[in-house]
Amino acid sequence: MTLDACVIYPISLCDLLLRLADAGLYRPAWSERILDEVQRNLGARIGDPAAKRRLDFMREYFEDADHDGSPFLASVPDCLDGGDKHVVATALASKSDVVVTSNVSDMPSDCLAHVGLDVQTPDEFLLFQATLAPEVVLRVLREMSADLSNPPRTPEEIVEGLSIQAPDFANLATQLLDRVS
C-alpha cells in the first residue's frame, strides 16, 4: 500500500497506519519525494528538527518502505494530475495494489485502474482492515493508548480523534470497543 503524504502528515492517522503495518496487516510504501512533502508541511507546523526525527524514525523502522518511482513515471496514465504522478509511480515501483490518499479527487479510480491500482481514502482503508482483522485493530488501538502519556488518551479518545479523517472506521471501531468493554 502506498501512503500519500496527506495520510502521513496527521500524527494519529499515521501512527495507526504504521502500527497496522507493523502488526503485519499490510506493507507500507512511500518515496523520498512523498516524505519530503511531509517534511515541508510538518516542519512548518512543528519545526524541522521534530519533523525530521519523526520521518527518520519511519525510514529506520520501515527500511523497505522507500521506493524510487522515477523509472515508472512514464507508465503513469496521462489522465492523472501532474502533481500526483510521483505517488502513482511509487505505487508501481513498490508493486502496491492500493494508493491510500485523502486526495481521491486528484486520483480518479478509473484512471488508476489502467495500471492495476485502486485508490482508497484512509477511511476506506482502515474500515477494510477493521473488517478483515478486528482483533488486530483493537489490539493496536489499545497499544496506542498505552503508549500515549502526554496527554494520555483512551482507545475511545483516539478513535474519536480519527472521526474527521475516517468517520466510518471510527463508527465501527467504537462498536468494536463497546463490545469488549
JSON list of C-alpha atoms in Angstrom, two decimals:
[
{"chain": "A", "resi": 1, "resn": "MET", "atom": "CA", "xyz": [0.00, 0.00, 0.00]},
{"chain": "A", "resi": 2, "resn": "THR", "atom": "CA", "xyz": [1.44, 3.31, -1.00]},
{"chain": "A", "resi": 3, "resn": "LEU", "atom": "CA", "xyz": [0.79, 6.05, 1.52]},
{"chain": "A", "resi": 4, "resn": "ASP", "atom": "CA", "xyz": [0.36, 9.56, 0.14]},
{"chain": "A", "resi": 5, "resn": "ALA", "atom": "CA", "xyz": [1.83, 12.49, 2.08]},
{"chain": "A", "resi": 6, "resn": "CYS", "atom": "CA", "xyz": [-1.62, 13.63, 3.21]},
{"chain": "A", "resi": 7, "resn": "VAL", "atom": "CA", "xyz": [-2.11, 10.43, 5.26]},
{"chain": "A", "resi": 8, "resn": "ILE", "atom": "CA", "xyz": [1.40, 10.51, 6.74]},
{"chain": "A", "resi": 9, "resn": "TYR", "atom": "CA", "xyz": [1.11, 14.12, 7.92]},
{"chain": "A", "resi": 10, "resn": "PRO", "atom": "CA", "xyz": [-1.61, 13.73, 10.63]},
{"chain": "A", "resi": 11, "resn": "ILE", "atom": "CA", "xyz": [0.12, 12.08, 13.61]},
{"chain": "A", "resi": 12, "resn": "SER", "atom": "CA", "xyz": [-2.73, 9.90, 14.94]},
{"chain": "A", "resi": 13, "resn": "LEU", "atom": "CA", "xyz": [-3.67, 8.67, 11.48]},
{"chain": "A", "resi": 14, "resn": "CYS", "atom": "CA", "xyz": [-0.04, 7.99, 10.59]},
{"chain": "A", "resi": 15, "resn": "ASP", "atom": "CA", "xyz": [0.57, 6.26, 13.92]},
{"chain": "A", "resi": 16, "resn": "LEU", "atom": "CA", "xyz": [-2.40, 3.94, 13.41]},
{"chain": "A", "resi": 17, "resn": "LEU", "atom": "CA", "xyz": [-1.49, 3.18, 9.79]},
{"chain": "A", "resi": 18, "resn": "LEU", "atom": "CA", "xyz": [2.12, 2.36, 10.67]},
{"chain": "A", "resi": 19, "resn": "ARG", "atom": "CA", "xyz": [1.17, 0.27, 13.69]},
{"chain": "A", "resi": 20, "resn": "LEU", "atom": "CA", "xyz": [-1.20, -1.76, 11.50]},
{"chain": "A", "resi": 21, "resn": "ALA", "atom": "CA", "xyz": [1.69, -2.29, 9.08]},
{"chain": "A", "resi": 22, "resn": "ASP", "atom": "CA", "xyz": [3.92, -3.33, 11.97]},
{"chain": "A", "resi": 23, "resn": "ALA", "atom": "CA", "xyz": [1.20, -5.79, 13.02]},
{"chain": "A", "resi": 24, "resn": "GLY", "atom": "CA", "xyz": [1.51, -7.40, 9.59]},
{"chain": "A", "resi": 25, "resn": "LEU", "atom": "CA", "xyz": [-1.74, -6.25, 8.01]},
{"chain": "A", "resi": 26, "resn": "TYR", "atom": "CA", "xyz": [-0.02, -4.63, 5.03]},
{"chain": "A", "resi": 27, "resn": "ARG", "atom": "CA", "xyz": [3.35, -3.47, 3.71]},
{"chain": "A", "resi": 28, "resn": "PRO", "atom": "CA", "xyz": [3.72, 0.33, 3.59]},
{"chain": "A", "resi": 29, "resn": "ALA", "atom": "CA", "xyz": [5.40, 2.11, 0.70]},
{"chain": "A", "resi": 30, "resn": "TRP", "atom": "CA", "xyz": [6.47, 5.68, 0.07]},
{"chain": "A", "resi": 31, "resn": "SER", "atom": "CA", "xyz": [9.22, 7.60, -1.69]},
{"chain": "A", "resi": 32, "resn": "GLU", "atom": "CA", "xyz": [11.67, 10.24, -0.59]},
{"chain": "A", "resi": 33, "resn": "ARG", "atom": "CA", "xyz": [9.61, 12.73, -2.59]},
{"chain": "A", "resi": 34, "resn": "ILE", "atom": "CA", "xyz": [6.49, 11.83, -0.59]},
{"chain": "A", "resi": 35, "resn": "LEU", "atom": "CA", "xyz": [8.42, 12.15, 2.68]},
{"chain": "A", "resi": 36, "resn": "ASP", "atom": "CA", "xyz": [9.95, 15.46, 1.53]},
{"chain": "A", "resi": 37, "resn": "GLU", "atom": "CA", "xyz": [6.41, 16.80, 1.06]},
{"chain": "A", "resi": 38, "resn": "VAL", "atom": "CA", "xyz": [5.54, 15.67, 4.59]},
{"chain": "A", "resi": 39, "resn": "GLN", "atom": "CA", "xyz": [8.79, 17.23, 5.90]},
{"chain": "A", "resi": 40, "resn": "ARG", "atom": "CA", "xyz": [7.96, 20.63, 4.35]},
{"chain": "A", "resi": 41, "resn": "ASN", "atom": "CA", "xyz": [4.41, 20.73, 5.70]},
{"chain": "A", "resi": 42, "resn": "LEU", "atom": "CA", "xyz": [5.13, 19.15, 9.06]},
{"chain": "A", "resi": 43, "resn": "GLY", "atom": "CA", "xyz": [8.28, 21.21, 9.57]},
{"chain": "A", "resi": 44, "resn": "ALA", "atom": "CA", "xyz": [6.26, 24.39, 9.13]},
{"chain": "A", "resi": 45, "resn": "ARG", "atom": "CA", "xyz": [3.92, 23.24, 11.90]},
{"chain": "A", "resi": 46, "resn": "ILE", "atom": "CA", "xyz": [6.12, 21.51, 14.48]},
{"chain": "A", "resi": 47, "resn": "GLY", "atom": "CA", "xyz": [9.58, 22.63, 13.44]},
{"chain": "A", "resi": 48, "resn": "ASP", "atom": "CA", "xyz": [12.09, 20.98, 11.14]},
{"chain": "A", "resi": 49, "resn": "PRO", "atom": "CA", "xyz": [14.01, 19.07, 13.85]},
{"chain": "A", "resi": 50, "resn": "ALA", "atom": "CA", "xyz": [10.86, 17.37, 15.19]},
{"chain": "A", "resi": 51, "resn": "ALA", "atom": "CA", "xyz": [9.60, 16.60, 11.69]},
{"chain": "A", "resi": 52, "resn": "LYS", "atom": "CA", "xyz": [12.98, 15.16, 10.72]},
{"chain": "A", "resi": 53, "resn": "ARG", "atom": "CA", "xyz": [13.07, 12.93, 13.83]},
{"chain": "A", "resi": 54, "resn": "ARG", "atom": "CA", "xyz": [9.63, 11.55, 13.05]},
{"chain": "A", "resi": 55, "resn": "LEU", "atom": "CA", "xyz": [10.44, 10.82, 9.41]},
{"chain": "A", "resi": 56, "resn": "ASP", "atom": "CA", "xyz": [13.88, 9.41, 10.23]},
{"chain": "A", "resi": 57, "resn": "PHE", "atom": "CA", "xyz": [12.22, 7.01, 12.67]},
{"chain": "A", "resi": 58, "resn": "MET", "atom": "CA", "xyz": [9.82, 5.91, 9.91]},
{"chain": "A", "resi": 59, "resn": "ARG", "atom": "CA", "xyz": [12.71, 5.40, 7.48]},
{"chain": "A", "resi": 60, "resn": "GLU", "atom": "CA", "xyz": [14.67, 3.33, 10.00]},
{"chain": "A", "resi": 61, "resn": "TYR", "atom": "CA", "xyz": [11.76, 1.24, 11.23]},
{"chain": "A", "resi": 62, "resn": "PHE", "atom": "CA", "xyz": [10.35, 0.53, 7.77]},
{"chain": "A", "resi": 63, "resn": "GLU", "atom": "CA", "xyz": [13.61, 0.25, 5.84]},
{"chain": "A", "resi": 64, "resn": "ASP", "atom": "CA", "xyz": [11.99, -1.49, 2.88]},
{"chain": "A", "resi": 65, "resn": "ALA", "atom": "CA", "xyz": [9.17, 1.08, 2.50]},
{"chain": "A", "resi": 66, "resn": "ASP", "atom": "CA", "xyz": [11.19, 3.57, 0.43]},
{"chain": "A", "resi": 67, "resn": "HIS", "atom": "CA", "xyz": [10.84, 3.15, -3.33]},
{"chain": "A", "resi": 68, "resn": "ASP", "atom": "CA", "xyz": [12.14, 5.24, -6.20]},
{"chain": "A", "resi": 69, "resn": "GLY", "atom": "CA", "xyz": [9.25, 5.82, -8.56]},
{"chain": "A", "resi": 70, "resn": "SER", "atom": "CA", "xyz": [11.28, 7.78, -11.12]},
{"chain": "A", "resi": 71, "resn": "PRO", "atom": "CA", "xyz": [11.72, 4.85, -13.54]},
{"chain": "A", "resi": 72, "resn": "PHE", "atom": "CA", "xyz": [7.94, 4.36, -13.55]},
{"chain": "A", "resi": 73, "resn": "LEU", "atom": "CA", "xyz": [6.88, 7.95, -14.29]},
{"chain": "A", "resi": 74, "resn": "ALA", "atom": "CA", "xyz": [6.47, 7.15, -17.99]},
{"chain": "A", "resi": 75, "resn": "SER", "atom": "CA", "xyz": [3.98, 4.39, -17.07]},
{"chain": "A", "resi": 76, "resn": "VAL", "atom": "CA", "xyz": [1.69, 6.74, -15.14]},
{"chain": "A", "resi": 77, "resn": "PRO", "atom": "CA", "xyz": [-1.52, 7.45, -17.09]},
{"chain": "A", "resi": 78, "resn": "ASP", "atom": "CA", "xyz": [-1.89, 10.92, -18.61]},
{"chain": "A", "resi": 79, "resn": "CYS", "atom": "CA", "xyz": [-5.35, 11.21, -17.06]},
{"chain": "A", "resi": 80, "resn": "LEU", "atom": "CA", "xyz": [-3.68, 11.81, -13.69]},
{"chain": "A", "resi": 81, "resn": "ASP", "atom": "CA", "xyz": [-2.86, 15.25, -12.30]},
{"chain": "A", "resi": 82, "resn": "GLY", "atom": "CA", "xyz": [0.82, 16.07, -12.81]},
{"chain": "A", "resi": 83, "resn": "GLY", "atom": "CA", "xyz": [1.45, 16.82, -9.14]},
{"chain": "A", "resi": 84, "resn": "ASP", "atom": "CA", "xyz": [0.40, 13.33, -8.11]},
{"chain": "A", "resi": 85, "resn": "LYS", "atom": "CA", "xyz": [2.15, 11.28, -10.76]},
{"chain": "A", "resi": 86, "resn": "HIS", "atom": "CA", "xyz": [5.10, 10.62, -8.46]},
{"chain": "A", "resi": 87, "resn": "VAL", "atom": "CA", "xyz": [2.76, 8.94, -5.93]},
{"chain": "A", "resi": 88, "resn": "VAL", "atom": "CA", "xyz": [1.41, 6.57, -8.57]},
{"chain": "A", "resi": 89, "resn": "ALA", "atom": "CA", "xyz": [4.94, 5.94, -9.87]},
{"chain": "A", "resi": 90, "resn": "THR", "atom": "CA", "xyz": [5.93, 5.00, -6.31]},
{"chain": "A", "resi": 91, "resn": "ALA", "atom": "CA", "xyz": [2.97, 2.61, -6.13]},
{"chain": "A", "resi": 92, "resn": "LEU", "atom": "CA", "xyz": [4.09, 0.98, -9.37]},
{"chain": "A", "resi": 93, "resn": "ALA", "atom": "CA", "xyz": [7.71, 0.76, -8.18]},
{"chain": "A", "resi": 94, "resn": "SER", "atom": "CA", "xyz": [6.66, -0.87, -4.91]},
{"chain": "A", "resi": 95, "resn": "LYS", "atom": "CA", "xyz": [4.18, -3.22, -6.61]},
{"chain": "A", "resi": 96, "resn": "SER", "atom": "CA", "xyz": [1.41, -1.80, -4.43]},
{"chain": "A", "resi": 97, "resn": "ASP", "atom": "CA", "xyz": [-2.17, -2.53, -5.34]},
{"chain": "A", "resi": 98, "resn": "VAL", "atom": "CA", "xyz": [-3.64, 0.44, -3.45]},
{"chain": "A", "resi": 99, "resn": "VAL", "atom": "CA", "xyz": [-2.81, 4.11, -3.00]},
{"chain": "A", "resi": 100, "resn": "VAL", "atom": "CA", "xyz": [-4.13, 5.45, 0.31]},
{"chain": "A", "resi": 101, "resn": "THR", "atom": "CA", "xyz": [-4.86, 9.17, -0.01]},
{"chain": "A", "resi": 102, "resn": "SER", "atom": "CA", "xyz": [-7.28, 11.81, 1.16]},
{"chain": "A", "resi": 103, "resn": "ASN", "atom": "CA", "xyz": [-7.00, 13.45, -2.25]},
{"chain": "A", "resi": 104, "resn": "VAL", "atom": "CA", "xyz": [-9.14, 10.98, -4.17]},
{"chain": "A", "resi": 105, "resn": "SER", "atom": "CA", "xyz": [-10.45, 13.71, -6.47]},
{"chain": "A", "resi": 106, "resn": "ASP", "atom": "CA", "xyz": [-6.89, 14.11, -7.80]},
{"chain": "A", "resi": 107, "resn": "MET", "atom": "CA", "xyz": [-6.54, 10.36, -8.33]},
{"chain": "A", "resi": 108, "resn": "PRO", "atom": "CA", "xyz": [-9.65, 9.08, -10.12]},
{"chain": "A", "resi": 109, "resn": "SER", "atom": "CA", "xyz": [-10.10, 5.35, -9.65]},
{"chain": "A", "resi": 110, "resn": "ASP", "atom": "CA", "xyz": [-10.94, 4.80, -13.33]},
{"chain": "A", "resi": 111, "resn": "CYS", "atom": "CA", "xyz": [-7.63, 6.42, -14.25]},
{"chain": "A", "resi": 112, "resn": "LEU", "atom": "CA", "xyz": [-5.60, 4.31, -11.80]},
{"chain": "A", "resi": 113, "resn": "ALA", "atom": "CA", "xyz": [-7.37, 1.14, -12.90]},
{"chain": "A", "resi": 114, "resn": "HIS", "atom": "CA", "xyz": [-5.46, 1.43, -16.19]},
{"chain": "A", "resi": 115, "resn": "VAL", "atom": "CA", "xyz": [-2.29, 0.49, -14.31]},
{"chain": "A", "resi": 116, "resn": "GLY", "atom": "CA", "xyz": [-3.88, -2.01, -11.91]},
{"chain": "A", "resi": 117, "resn": "LEU", "atom": "CA", "xyz": [-4.16, 0.32, -8.93]},
{"chain": "A", "resi": 118, "resn": "ASP", "atom": "CA", "xyz": [-7.03, 1.09, -6.62]},
{"chain": "A", "resi": 119, "resn": "VAL", "atom": "CA", "xyz": [-7.34, 4.32, -4.66]},
{"chain": "A", "resi": 120, "resn": "GLN", "atom": "CA", "xyz": [-8.75, 4.35, -1.14]},
{"chain": "A", "resi": 121, "resn": "THR", "atom": "CA", "xyz": [-9.35, 7.06, 1.39]},
{"chain": "A", "resi": 122, "resn": "PRO", "atom": "CA", "xyz": [-7.89, 6.46, 4.84]},
{"chain": "A", "resi": 123, "resn": "ASP", "atom": "CA", "xyz": [-11.45, 5.78, 5.97]},
{"chain": "A", "resi": 124, "resn": "GLU", "atom": "CA", "xyz": [-11.97, 3.06, 3.36]},
{"chain": "A", "resi": 125, "resn": "PHE", "atom": "CA", "xyz": [-8.58, 1.51, 4.05]},
{"chain": "A", "resi": 126, "resn": "LEU", "atom": "CA", "xyz": [-8.99, 1.47, 7.84]},
{"chain": "A", "resi": 127, "resn": "LEU", "atom": "CA", "xyz": [-12.57, 0.20, 7.58]},
{"chain": "A", "resi": 128, "resn": "PHE", "atom": "CA", "xyz": [-11.35, -2.67, 5.41]},
{"chain": "A", "resi": 129, "resn": "GLN", "atom": "CA", "xyz": [-8.60, -3.50, 7.91]},
{"chain": "A", "resi": 130, "resn": "ALA", "atom": "CA", "xyz": [-11.06, -3.38, 10.84]},
{"chain": "A", "resi": 131, "resn": "THR", "atom": "CA", "xyz": [-13.46, -5.66, 8.98]},
{"chain": "A", "resi": 132, "resn": "LEU", "atom": "CA", "xyz": [-10.69, -8.05, 7.96]},
{"chain": "A", "resi": 133, "resn": "ALA", "atom": "CA", "xyz": [-8.86, -8.18, 11.31]},
{"chain": "A", "resi": 134, "resn": "PRO", "atom": "CA", "xyz": [-10.93, -6.55, 14.06]},
{"chain": "A", "resi": 135, "resn": "GLU", "atom": "CA", "xyz": [-8.91, -8.15, 16.86]},
{"chain": "A", "resi": 136, "resn": "VAL", "atom": "CA", "xyz": [-5.66, -6.76, 15.47]},
{"chain": "A", "resi": 137, "resn": "VAL", "atom": "CA", "xyz": [-7.12, -3.27, 15.08]},
{"chain": "A", "resi": 138, "resn": "LEU", "atom": "CA", "xyz": [-8.42, -3.36, 18.66]},
{"chain": "A", "resi": 139, "resn": "ARG", "atom": "CA", "xyz": [-5.04, -4.53, 19.95]},
{"chain": "A", "resi": 140, "resn": "VAL", "atom": "CA", "xyz": [-3.27, -1.75, 18.05]},
{"chain": "A", "resi": 141, "resn": "LEU", "atom": "CA", "xyz": [-5.67, 0.90, 19.40]},
{"chain": "A", "resi": 142, "resn": "ARG", "atom": "CA", "xyz": [-5.01, -0.35, 22.93]},
{"chain": "A", "resi": 143, "resn": "GLU", "atom": "CA", "xyz": [-1.25, -0.26, 22.32]},
{"chain": "A", "resi": 144, "resn": "MET", "atom": "CA", "xyz": [-1.50, 3.29, 21.00]},
{"chain": "A", "resi": 145, "resn": "SER", "atom": "CA", "xyz": [-3.43, 4.27, 24.11]},
{"chain": "A", "resi": 146, "resn": "ALA", "atom": "CA", "xyz": [-0.90, 2.61, 26.42]},
{"chain": "A", "resi": 147, "resn": "ASP", "atom": "CA", "xyz": [1.97, 4.44, 24.68]},
{"chain": "A", "resi": 148, "resn": "LEU", "atom": "CA", "xyz": [0.38, 7.89, 24.87]},
{"chain": "A", "resi": 149, "resn": "SER", "atom": "CA", "xyz": [1.17, 9.79, 28.04]},
{"chain": "A", "resi": 150, "resn": "ASN", "atom": "CA", "xyz": [1.32, 13.46, 27.09]},
{"chain": "A", "resi": 151, "resn": "PRO", "atom": "CA", "xyz": [-1.60, 13.72, 27.10]},
{"chain": "A", "resi": 152, "resn": "PRO", "atom": "CA", "xyz": [-2.87, 10.23, 27.91]},
{"chain": "A", "resi": 153, "resn": "ARG", "atom": "CA", "xyz": [-5.69, 9.05, 25.64]},
{"chain": "A", "resi": 154, "resn": "THR", "atom": "CA", "xyz": [-8.04, 6.11, 25.83]},
{"chain": "A", "resi": 155, "resn": "PRO", "atom": "CA", "xyz": [-8.67, 3.97, 22.75]},
{"chain": "A", "resi": 156, "resn": "GLU", "atom": "CA", "xyz": [-12.09, 5.64, 22.53]},
{"chain": "A", "resi": 157, "resn": "GLU", "atom": "CA", "xyz": [-10.47, 9.09, 22.51]},
{"chain": "A", "resi": 158, "resn": "ILE", "atom": "CA", "xyz": [-8.05, 8.02, 19.80]},
{"chain": "A", "resi": 159, "resn": "VAL", "atom": "CA", "xyz": [-10.94, 6.77, 17.68]},
{"chain": "A", "resi": 160, "resn": "GLU", "atom": "CA", "xyz": [-12.88, 9.97, 18.31]},
{"chain": "A", "resi": 161, "resn": "GLY", "atom": "CA", "xyz": [-9.86, 11.95, 17.13]},
{"chain": "A", "resi": 162, "resn": "LEU", "atom": "CA", "xyz": [-9.84, 9.97, 13.88]},
{"chain": "A", "resi": 163, "resn": "SER", "atom": "CA", "xyz": [-13.54, 10.56, 13.21]},
{"chain": "A", "resi": 164, "resn": "ILE", "atom": "CA", "xyz": [-12.94, 13.55, 10.91]},
{"chain": "A", "resi": 165, "resn": "GLN", "atom": "CA", "xyz": [-10.49, 11.68, 8.64]},
{"chain": "A", "resi": 166, "resn": "ALA", "atom": "CA", "xyz": [-12.11, 8.26, 8.98]},
{"chain": "A", "resi": 167, "resn": "PRO", "atom": "CA", "xyz": [-15.76, 8.55, 10.14]},
{"chain": "A", "resi": 168, "resn": "ASP", "atom": "CA", "xyz": [-16.94, 5.10, 9.06]},
{"chain": "A", "resi": 169, "resn": "PHE", "atom": "CA", "xyz": [-13.89, 3.46, 10.59]},
{"chain": "A", "resi": 170, "resn": "ALA", "atom": "CA", "xyz": [-14.45, 5.45, 13.79]},
{"chain": "A", "resi": 171, "resn": "ASN", "atom": "CA", "xyz": [-18.05, 4.22, 13.96]},
{"chain": "A", "resi": 172, "resn": "LEU", "atom": "CA", "xyz": [-17.03, 0.58, 13.51]},
{"chain": "A", "resi": 173, "resn": "ALA", "atom": "CA", "xyz": [-14.08, 0.88, 15.92]},
{"chain": "A", "resi": 174, "resn": "THR", "atom": "CA", "xyz": [-16.38, 2.43, 18.53]},
{"chain": "A", "resi": 175, "resn": "GLN", "atom": "CA", "xyz": [-18.77, -0.51, 18.17]},
{"chain": "A", "resi": 176, "resn": "LEU", "atom": "CA", "xyz": [-15.90, -2.98, 18.47]},
{"chain": "A", "resi": 177, "resn": "LEU", "atom": "CA", "xyz": [-14.56, -1.22, 21.56]},
{"chain": "A", "resi": 178, "resn": "ASP", "atom": "CA", "xyz": [-18.05, -1.15, 23.11]},
{"chain": "A", "resi": 179, "resn": "ARG", "atom": "CA", "xyz": [-18.42, -4.92, 22.59]},
{"chain": "A", "resi": 180, "resn": "VAL", "atom": "CA", "xyz": [-15.27, -5.72, 24.54]},
{"chain": "A", "resi": 181, "resn": "SER", "atom": "CA", "xyz": [-15.76, -3.16, 27.32]}
]
